[in-house]
Coordinates of C-alpha atoms and ligand atoms in Angstrom, one line a residue:
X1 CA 0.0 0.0 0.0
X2 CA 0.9 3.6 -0.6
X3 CA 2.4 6.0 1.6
X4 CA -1.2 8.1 1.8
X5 CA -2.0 5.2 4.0
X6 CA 0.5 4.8 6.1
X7 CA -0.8 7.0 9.1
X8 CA -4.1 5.0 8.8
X9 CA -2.3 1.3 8.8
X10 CA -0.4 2.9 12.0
X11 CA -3.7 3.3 13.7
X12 CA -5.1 0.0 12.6
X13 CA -1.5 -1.6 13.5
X14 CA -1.8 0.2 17.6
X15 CA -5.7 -1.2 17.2
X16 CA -4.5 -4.6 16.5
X17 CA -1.7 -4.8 19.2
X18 CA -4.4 -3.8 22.0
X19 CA -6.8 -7.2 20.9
X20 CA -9.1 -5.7 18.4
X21 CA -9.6 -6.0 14.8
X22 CA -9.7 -2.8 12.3
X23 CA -9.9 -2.3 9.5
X24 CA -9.5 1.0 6.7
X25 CA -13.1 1.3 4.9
X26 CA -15.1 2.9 2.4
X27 CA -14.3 5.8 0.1
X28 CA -10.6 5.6 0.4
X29 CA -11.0 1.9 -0.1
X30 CA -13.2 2.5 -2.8
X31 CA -11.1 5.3 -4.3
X32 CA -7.3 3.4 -4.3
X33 CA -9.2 0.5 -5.9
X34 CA -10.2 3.1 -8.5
X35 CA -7.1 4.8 -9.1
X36 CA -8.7 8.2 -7.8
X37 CA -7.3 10.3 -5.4
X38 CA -8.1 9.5 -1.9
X39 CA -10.1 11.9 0.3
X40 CA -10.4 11.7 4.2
X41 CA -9.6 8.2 5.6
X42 CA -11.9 6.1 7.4
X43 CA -11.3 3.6 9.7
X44 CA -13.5 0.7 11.0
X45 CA -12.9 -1.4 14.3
X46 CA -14.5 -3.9 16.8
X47 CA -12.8 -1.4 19.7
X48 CA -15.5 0.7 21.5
X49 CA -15.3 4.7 21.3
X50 CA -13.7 4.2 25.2
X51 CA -10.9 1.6 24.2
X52 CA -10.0 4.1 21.5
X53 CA -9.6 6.9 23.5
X54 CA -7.5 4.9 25.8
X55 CA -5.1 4.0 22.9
X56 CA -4.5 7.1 21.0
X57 CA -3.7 10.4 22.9
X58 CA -5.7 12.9 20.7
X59 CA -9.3 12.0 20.0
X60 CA -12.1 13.7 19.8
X61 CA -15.9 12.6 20.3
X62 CA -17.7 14.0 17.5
X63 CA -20.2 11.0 17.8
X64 CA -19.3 8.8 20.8
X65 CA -22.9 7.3 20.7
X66 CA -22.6 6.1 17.3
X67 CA -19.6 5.0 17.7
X68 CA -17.6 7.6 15.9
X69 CA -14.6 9.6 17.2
X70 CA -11.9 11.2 15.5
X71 CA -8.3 10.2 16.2
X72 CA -5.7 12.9 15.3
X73 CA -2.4 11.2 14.5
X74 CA 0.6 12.8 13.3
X75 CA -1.0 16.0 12.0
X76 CA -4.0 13.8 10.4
X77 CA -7.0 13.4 11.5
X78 CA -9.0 9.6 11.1
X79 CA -12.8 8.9 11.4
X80 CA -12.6 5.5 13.6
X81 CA -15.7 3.9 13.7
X82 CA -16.9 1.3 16.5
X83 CA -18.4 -1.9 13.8
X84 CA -22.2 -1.3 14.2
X85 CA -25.5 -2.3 12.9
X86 CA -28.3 0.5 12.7
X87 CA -31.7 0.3 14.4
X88 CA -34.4 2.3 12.8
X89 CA -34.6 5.7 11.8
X90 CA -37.9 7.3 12.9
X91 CA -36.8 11.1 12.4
X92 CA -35.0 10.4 9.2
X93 CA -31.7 11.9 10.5
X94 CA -30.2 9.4 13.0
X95 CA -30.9 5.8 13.6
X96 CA -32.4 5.8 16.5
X97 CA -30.1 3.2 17.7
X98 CA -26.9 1.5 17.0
X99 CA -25.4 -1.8 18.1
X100 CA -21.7 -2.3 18.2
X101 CA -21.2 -5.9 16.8
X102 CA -17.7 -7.8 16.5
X103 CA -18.2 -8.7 13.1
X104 CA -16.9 -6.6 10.1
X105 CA -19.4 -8.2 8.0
X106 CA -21.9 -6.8 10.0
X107 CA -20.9 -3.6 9.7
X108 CA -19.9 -3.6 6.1
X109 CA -23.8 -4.5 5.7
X110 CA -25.5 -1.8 7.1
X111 CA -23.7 0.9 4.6
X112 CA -25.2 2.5 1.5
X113 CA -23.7 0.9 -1.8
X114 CA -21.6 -2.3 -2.5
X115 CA -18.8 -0.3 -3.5
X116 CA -18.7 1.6 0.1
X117 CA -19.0 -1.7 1.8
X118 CA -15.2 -2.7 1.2
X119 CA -12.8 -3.5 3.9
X120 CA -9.3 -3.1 3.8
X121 CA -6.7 -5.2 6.3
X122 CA -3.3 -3.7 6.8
X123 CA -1.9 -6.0 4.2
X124 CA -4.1 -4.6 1.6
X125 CA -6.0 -7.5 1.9
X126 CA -9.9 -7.3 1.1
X127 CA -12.4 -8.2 2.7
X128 CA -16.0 -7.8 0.0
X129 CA -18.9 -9.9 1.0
X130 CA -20.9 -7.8 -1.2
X131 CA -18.7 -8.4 -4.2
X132 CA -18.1 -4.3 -4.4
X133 CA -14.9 -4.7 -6.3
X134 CA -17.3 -6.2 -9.4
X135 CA -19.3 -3.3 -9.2
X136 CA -16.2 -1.0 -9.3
X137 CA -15.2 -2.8 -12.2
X138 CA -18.4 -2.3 -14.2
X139 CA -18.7 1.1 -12.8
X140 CA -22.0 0.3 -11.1
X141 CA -23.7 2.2 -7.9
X142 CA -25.7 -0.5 -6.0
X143 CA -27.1 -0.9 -3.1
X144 CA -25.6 -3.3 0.1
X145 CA -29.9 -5.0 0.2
X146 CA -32.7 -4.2 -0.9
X147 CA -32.8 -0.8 -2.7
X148 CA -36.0 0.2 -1.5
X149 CA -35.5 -1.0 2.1
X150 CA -32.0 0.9 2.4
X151 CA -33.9 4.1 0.5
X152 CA -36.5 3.9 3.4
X153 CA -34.2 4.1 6.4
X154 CA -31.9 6.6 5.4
X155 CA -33.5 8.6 2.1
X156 CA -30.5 10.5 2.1
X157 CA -28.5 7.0 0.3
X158 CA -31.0 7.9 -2.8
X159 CA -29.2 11.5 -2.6
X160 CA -25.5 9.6 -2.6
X161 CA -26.4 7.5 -5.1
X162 CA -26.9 10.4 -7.6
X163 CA -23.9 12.1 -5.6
X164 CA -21.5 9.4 -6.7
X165 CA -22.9 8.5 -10.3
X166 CA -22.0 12.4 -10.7
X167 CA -18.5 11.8 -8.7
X168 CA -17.1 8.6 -10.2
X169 CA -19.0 8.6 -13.7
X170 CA -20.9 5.5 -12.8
X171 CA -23.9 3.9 -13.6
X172 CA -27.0 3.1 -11.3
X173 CA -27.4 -0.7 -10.9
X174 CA -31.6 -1.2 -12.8
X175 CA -33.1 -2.0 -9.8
X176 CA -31.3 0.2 -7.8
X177 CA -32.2 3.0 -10.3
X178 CA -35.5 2.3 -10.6
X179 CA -36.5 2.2 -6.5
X180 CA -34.7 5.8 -6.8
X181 CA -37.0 6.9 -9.1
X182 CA -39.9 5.5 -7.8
X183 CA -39.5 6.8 -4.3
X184 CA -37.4 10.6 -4.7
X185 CA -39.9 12.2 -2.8
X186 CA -38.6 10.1 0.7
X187 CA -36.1 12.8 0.5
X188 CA -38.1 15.4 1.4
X189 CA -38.3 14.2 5.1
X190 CA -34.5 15.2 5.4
X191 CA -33.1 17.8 7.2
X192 CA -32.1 20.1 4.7
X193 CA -28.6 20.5 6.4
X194 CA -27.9 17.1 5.0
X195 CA -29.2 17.7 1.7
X196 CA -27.4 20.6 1.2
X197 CA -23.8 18.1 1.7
X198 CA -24.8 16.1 -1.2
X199 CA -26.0 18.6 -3.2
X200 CA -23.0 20.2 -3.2
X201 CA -20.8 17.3 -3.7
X202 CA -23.5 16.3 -6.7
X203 CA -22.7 19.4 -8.6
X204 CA -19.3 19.3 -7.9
X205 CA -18.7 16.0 -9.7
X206 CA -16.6 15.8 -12.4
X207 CA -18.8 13.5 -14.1
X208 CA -21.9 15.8 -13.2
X209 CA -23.1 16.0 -17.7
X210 CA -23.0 12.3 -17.6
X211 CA -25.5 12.2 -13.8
X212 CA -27.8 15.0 -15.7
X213 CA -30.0 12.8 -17.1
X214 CA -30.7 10.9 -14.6
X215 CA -30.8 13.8 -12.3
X216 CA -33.4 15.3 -14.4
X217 CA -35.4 11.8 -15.0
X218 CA -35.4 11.6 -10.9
X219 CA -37.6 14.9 -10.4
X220 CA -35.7 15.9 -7.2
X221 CA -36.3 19.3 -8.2
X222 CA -39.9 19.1 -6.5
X223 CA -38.5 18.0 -3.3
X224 CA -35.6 20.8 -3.0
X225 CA -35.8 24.0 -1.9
X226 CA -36.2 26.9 -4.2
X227 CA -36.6 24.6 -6.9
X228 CA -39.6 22.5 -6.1
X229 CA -41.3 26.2 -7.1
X230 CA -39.1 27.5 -9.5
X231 CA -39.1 24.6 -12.6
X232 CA -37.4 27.4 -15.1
X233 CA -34.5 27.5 -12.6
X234 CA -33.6 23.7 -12.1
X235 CA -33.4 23.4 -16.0
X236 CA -31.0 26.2 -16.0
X237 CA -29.3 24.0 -13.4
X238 CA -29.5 21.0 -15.7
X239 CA -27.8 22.8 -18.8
X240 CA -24.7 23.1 -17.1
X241 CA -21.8 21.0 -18.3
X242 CA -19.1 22.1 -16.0
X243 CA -18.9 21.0 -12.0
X244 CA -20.1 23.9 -9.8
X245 CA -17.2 23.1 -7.2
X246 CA -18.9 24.8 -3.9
X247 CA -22.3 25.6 -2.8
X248 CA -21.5 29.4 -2.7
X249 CA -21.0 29.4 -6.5
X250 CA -24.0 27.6 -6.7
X251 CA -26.4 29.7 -5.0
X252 CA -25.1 32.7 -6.7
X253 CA -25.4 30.8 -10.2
X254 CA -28.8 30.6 -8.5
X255 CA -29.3 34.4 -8.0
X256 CA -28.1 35.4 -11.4
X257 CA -30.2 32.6 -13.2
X258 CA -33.6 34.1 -11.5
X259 CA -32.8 37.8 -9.5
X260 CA -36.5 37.4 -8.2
X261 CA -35.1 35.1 -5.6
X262 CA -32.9 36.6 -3.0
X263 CA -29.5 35.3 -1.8
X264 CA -31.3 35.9 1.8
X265 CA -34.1 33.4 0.7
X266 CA -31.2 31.0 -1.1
X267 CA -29.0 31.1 2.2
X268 CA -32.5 31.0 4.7
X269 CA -34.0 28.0 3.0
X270 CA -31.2 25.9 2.2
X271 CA -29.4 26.9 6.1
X272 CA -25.8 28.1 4.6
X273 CA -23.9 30.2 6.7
X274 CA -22.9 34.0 6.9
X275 CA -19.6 33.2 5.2
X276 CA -21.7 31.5 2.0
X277 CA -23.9 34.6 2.2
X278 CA -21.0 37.1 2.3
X279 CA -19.1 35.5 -0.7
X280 CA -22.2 35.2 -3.0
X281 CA -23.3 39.1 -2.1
X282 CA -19.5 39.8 -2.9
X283 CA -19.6 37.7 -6.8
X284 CA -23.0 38.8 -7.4
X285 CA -21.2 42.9 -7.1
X286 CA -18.8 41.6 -9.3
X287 CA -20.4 39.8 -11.8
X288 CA -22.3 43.1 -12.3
X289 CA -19.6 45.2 -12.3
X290 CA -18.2 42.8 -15.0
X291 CA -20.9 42.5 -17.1
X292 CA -20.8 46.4 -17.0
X293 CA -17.0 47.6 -16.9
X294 CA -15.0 44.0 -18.2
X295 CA -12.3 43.7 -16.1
X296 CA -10.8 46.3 -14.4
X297 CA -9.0 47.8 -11.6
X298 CA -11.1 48.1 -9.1
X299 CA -13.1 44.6 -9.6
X300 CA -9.9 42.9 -9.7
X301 CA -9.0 44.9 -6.1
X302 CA -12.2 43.8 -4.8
X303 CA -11.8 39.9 -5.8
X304 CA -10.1 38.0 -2.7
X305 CA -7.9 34.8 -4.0
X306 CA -10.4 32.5 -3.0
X307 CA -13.1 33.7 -4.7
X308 CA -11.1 33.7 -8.5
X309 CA -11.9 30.2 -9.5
X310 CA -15.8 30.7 -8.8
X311 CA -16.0 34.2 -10.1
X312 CA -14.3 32.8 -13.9
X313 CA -16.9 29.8 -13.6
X314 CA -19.5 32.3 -13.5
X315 CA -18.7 34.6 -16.1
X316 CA -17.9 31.6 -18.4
X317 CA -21.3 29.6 -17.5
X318 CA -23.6 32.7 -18.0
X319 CA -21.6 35.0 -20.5
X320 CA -19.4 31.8 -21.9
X321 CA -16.7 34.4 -21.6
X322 CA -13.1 32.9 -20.7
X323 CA -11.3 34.8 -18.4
X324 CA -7.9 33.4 -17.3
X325 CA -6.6 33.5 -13.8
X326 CA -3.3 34.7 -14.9
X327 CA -4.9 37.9 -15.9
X328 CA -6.6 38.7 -13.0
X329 CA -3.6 38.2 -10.4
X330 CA -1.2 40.1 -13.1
X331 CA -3.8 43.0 -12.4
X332 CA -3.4 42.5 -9.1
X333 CA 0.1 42.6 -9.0
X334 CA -0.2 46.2 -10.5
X335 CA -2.8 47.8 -8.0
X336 CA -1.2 50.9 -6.0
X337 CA -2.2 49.2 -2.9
X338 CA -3.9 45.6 -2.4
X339 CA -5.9 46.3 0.8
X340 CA -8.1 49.1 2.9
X341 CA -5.6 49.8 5.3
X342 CA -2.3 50.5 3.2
X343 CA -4.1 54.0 2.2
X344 CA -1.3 56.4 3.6
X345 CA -4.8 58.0 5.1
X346 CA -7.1 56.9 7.9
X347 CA -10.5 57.3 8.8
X348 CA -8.6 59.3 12.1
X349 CA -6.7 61.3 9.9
X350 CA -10.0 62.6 7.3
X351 CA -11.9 63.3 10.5
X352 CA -9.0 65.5 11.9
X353 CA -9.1 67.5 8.0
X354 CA -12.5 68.2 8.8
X355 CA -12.6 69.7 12.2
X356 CA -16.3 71.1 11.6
X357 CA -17.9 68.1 10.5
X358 CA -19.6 65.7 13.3
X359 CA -18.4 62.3 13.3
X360 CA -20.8 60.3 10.8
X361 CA -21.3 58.0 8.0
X362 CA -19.8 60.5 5.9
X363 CA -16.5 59.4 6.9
X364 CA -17.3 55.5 5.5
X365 CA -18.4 57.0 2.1
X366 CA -15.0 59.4 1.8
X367 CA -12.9 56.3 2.8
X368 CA -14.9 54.1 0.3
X369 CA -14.4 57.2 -2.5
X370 CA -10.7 57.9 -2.1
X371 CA -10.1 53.6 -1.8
X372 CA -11.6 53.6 -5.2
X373 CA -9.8 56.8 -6.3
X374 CA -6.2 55.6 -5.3
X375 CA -6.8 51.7 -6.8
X376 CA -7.4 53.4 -10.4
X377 CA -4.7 55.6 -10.1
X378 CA -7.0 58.9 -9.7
X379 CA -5.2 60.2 -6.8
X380 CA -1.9 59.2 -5.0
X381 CA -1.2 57.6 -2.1
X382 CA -0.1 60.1 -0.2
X383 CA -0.7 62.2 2.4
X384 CA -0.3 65.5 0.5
X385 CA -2.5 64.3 -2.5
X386 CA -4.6 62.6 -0.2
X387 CA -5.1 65.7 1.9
X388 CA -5.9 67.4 -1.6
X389 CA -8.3 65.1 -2.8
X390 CA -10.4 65.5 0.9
X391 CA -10.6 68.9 1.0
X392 CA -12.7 68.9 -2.3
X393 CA -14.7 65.9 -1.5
X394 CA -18.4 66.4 -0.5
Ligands
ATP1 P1 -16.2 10.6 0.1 O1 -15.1 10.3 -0.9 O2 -17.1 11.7 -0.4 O3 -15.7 10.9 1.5 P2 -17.3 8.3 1.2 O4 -17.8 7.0 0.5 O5 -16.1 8.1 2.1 O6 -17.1 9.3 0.1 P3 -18.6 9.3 3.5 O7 -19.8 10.2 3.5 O8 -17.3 9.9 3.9 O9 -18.5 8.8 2.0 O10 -19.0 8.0 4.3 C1 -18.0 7.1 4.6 C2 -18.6 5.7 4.5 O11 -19.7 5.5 5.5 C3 -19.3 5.4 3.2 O12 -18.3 4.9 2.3 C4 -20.3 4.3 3.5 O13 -19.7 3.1 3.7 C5 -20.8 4.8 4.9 N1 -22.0 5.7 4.8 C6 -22.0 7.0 4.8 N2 -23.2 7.5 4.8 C7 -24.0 6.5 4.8 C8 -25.5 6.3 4.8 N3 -26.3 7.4 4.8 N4 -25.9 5.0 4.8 C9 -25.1 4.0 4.9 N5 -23.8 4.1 4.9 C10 -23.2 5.3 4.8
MG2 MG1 -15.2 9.7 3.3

């Protein structure tokens, strides 16, 4: 095995050595069977959330009663996960209870798809009583039972299954497929918190043009939010042939495709946070401005690193207009000043040239003015110019 694994074999190893068995499961299994790059590593064992915090000196207990703690461990962190069997799930969120078992059968049964139901041994050895490597061969997304039971205790696996057909390009298994389509509207008993996960990864996929039919056969539209009353929107959503990478990008994509809906309503109904809400206000401002001026100064000033990437996927999917990031940090590189407080003037110092005026929002606006000013190269920054400039601002 490969050195990405070699933290998690480690862990496995010290749960060995205290009497249990472990084993590394699911996506990364999944993932280094494909060839794909590996994500987060998880790690299954017979040890109880207690023996593992007795073993490893950092874990945390994100979900001691399911079982689930996190292990840091050499500057990674590892989802270890007591072997458990799931009781039923009444509220559609949680099962209401788990039993640990000491089978890794039994655990490997109660996940979603046969392809997430692969165990690893430290050896590399596999252990697939629901023959997931076949279905990784033949590129197939089916489910560890009976589709329609597994659908019914957790609606959000009807959610993966169209997450990972978008991620890995697969197919979904027929009958698989068709209790999916038969029964979409399960998913509207989910907390939308969850939803939103999926959603994100869904449109994310790289494979998300080959998922859109499917997507679009499934009607999941009527069961989202926004969408199940906006039908124009969702087939905006399903032209798109590119991944939408984050759900910021697509919530603004949202806002531009249909302005009568608020980013408030897009970041209430769907429970995003502030930082989601902040970043699509902010490419919202600059897709206008764009749309308006083309590239310039100040939009390029006002365009934090982070938000590159997802403002050149918007331009290109609504105004199929290629800008390159090498452009826009060249521009960068040539602004007088990169941020607020390099101006050689603060808002101390424009309060003190105005000895008359009351303290006010006045001050805000001249900041905001003379930012603008000395980013295009209208006035210098410098204290005389500056000083200049404020005397015959109004
Ligand atoms: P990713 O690469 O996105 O992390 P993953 O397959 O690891 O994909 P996770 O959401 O990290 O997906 O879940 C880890 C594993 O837990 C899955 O591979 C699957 O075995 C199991 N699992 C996750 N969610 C469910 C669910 N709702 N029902 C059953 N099993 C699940
Ligand atoms: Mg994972």
């Amino acid at each position: 095995l490969e050195n990405e694994f070699e933290n998690a074999i480690q862990i496995v190893k010290l749960l060995q050595q205290n009497g249990h068995k472990a084993y590394v499961v699911g996506g990364a299994v999944r993932d280094q069977i494909l060839g794909r790059e590996i994500g987060d590593i998880d790690i299954t064992t017979s040890a109880i959330p207690t023996d593992v915090q007795s073993i490893f000196d950092k874990v945390i207990p994100v979900g001691i009663e399911h079982g689930t703690v996190i292990v840091r461990y050499h500057g990674e962190s590892f989802e270890v996960t007591t072997f458990r069997i799931e009781g039923d799930y009444s509220d559609f969120r949680h099962p209401d209870k788990v039993h640990f078992v000491d089978r890794i059968e039994e655990d490997l049964s109660r996940r979603d798809f046969t392809i997430n139901a692969i165990a690893m041994n430290v050896d590399g050895k596999i252990i697939d009583p629901f023959f997931g490597v076949k279905d990784i061969n033949n590129r197939l997304i089916r489910t560890v039972g009976k589709a329609e039971q597994r659908f019914y205790e957790d609606p959000l696996r009807i959610l993966r299954a169209l997450r990972f057909s978008s991620q890995l390009g697969f197919s979904v298994e027929k009958n698989t497929k068709i209790s999916l389509l038969a029964n979409i509207e399960w998913i509207k008993k989910l907390a939308i918190e969850r939803v939103a996960v999926e959603i994100e990864k869904l449109f994310a996929g790289t494979n998300i043009k080959k998922a859109m039919p499917l997507l679009l056969d499934s009607r999941i539209d009527k069961f989202l939010p926004i969408f199940k009353d906006k039908s124009d929107l969702w087939k905006c959503f399903c032209t798109l042939s590119t991944p939408v990478p984050t759900l910021t990008e697509f919530i603004t994509l949202g806002h531009l495709y249909d302005r009568s809906v608020p980013i408030e309503t897009w970041v209430k109904q769907w429970k995003l946070s502030k930082q989601i809400k902040k970043d699509s206000f902010k490419l919202v401002e600059l897709f206008d401005d764009f749309e308006a001026n083309h590239l310039n100064k100040w939009l390029v000033y006002r365009l934090p690193t982070y938000l590159i990437q997802s403002f050149i996927h918007i331009v290109s999917v609504l105004l199929n207009e290629q800008i390159k990031e090498e452009t826009i940090r060249e521009m960068q590189g040539t602004l007088p000043i990169q941020e607020r407080k390099e101006l050689a003037m603060n808002g101390q110092d424009i309060l003190y040239l105005n000895p008359n005026k009351p303290k006010g929002p006045w001050i805000n606006d001249c900041i905001l003015q003379l930012e603008k000013n000395v980013v295009t190269g209208d006035v210098e920054n410098n204290k005389k110019d500056i000083r200049e400039w404020v005397k015959q601002w109004k």
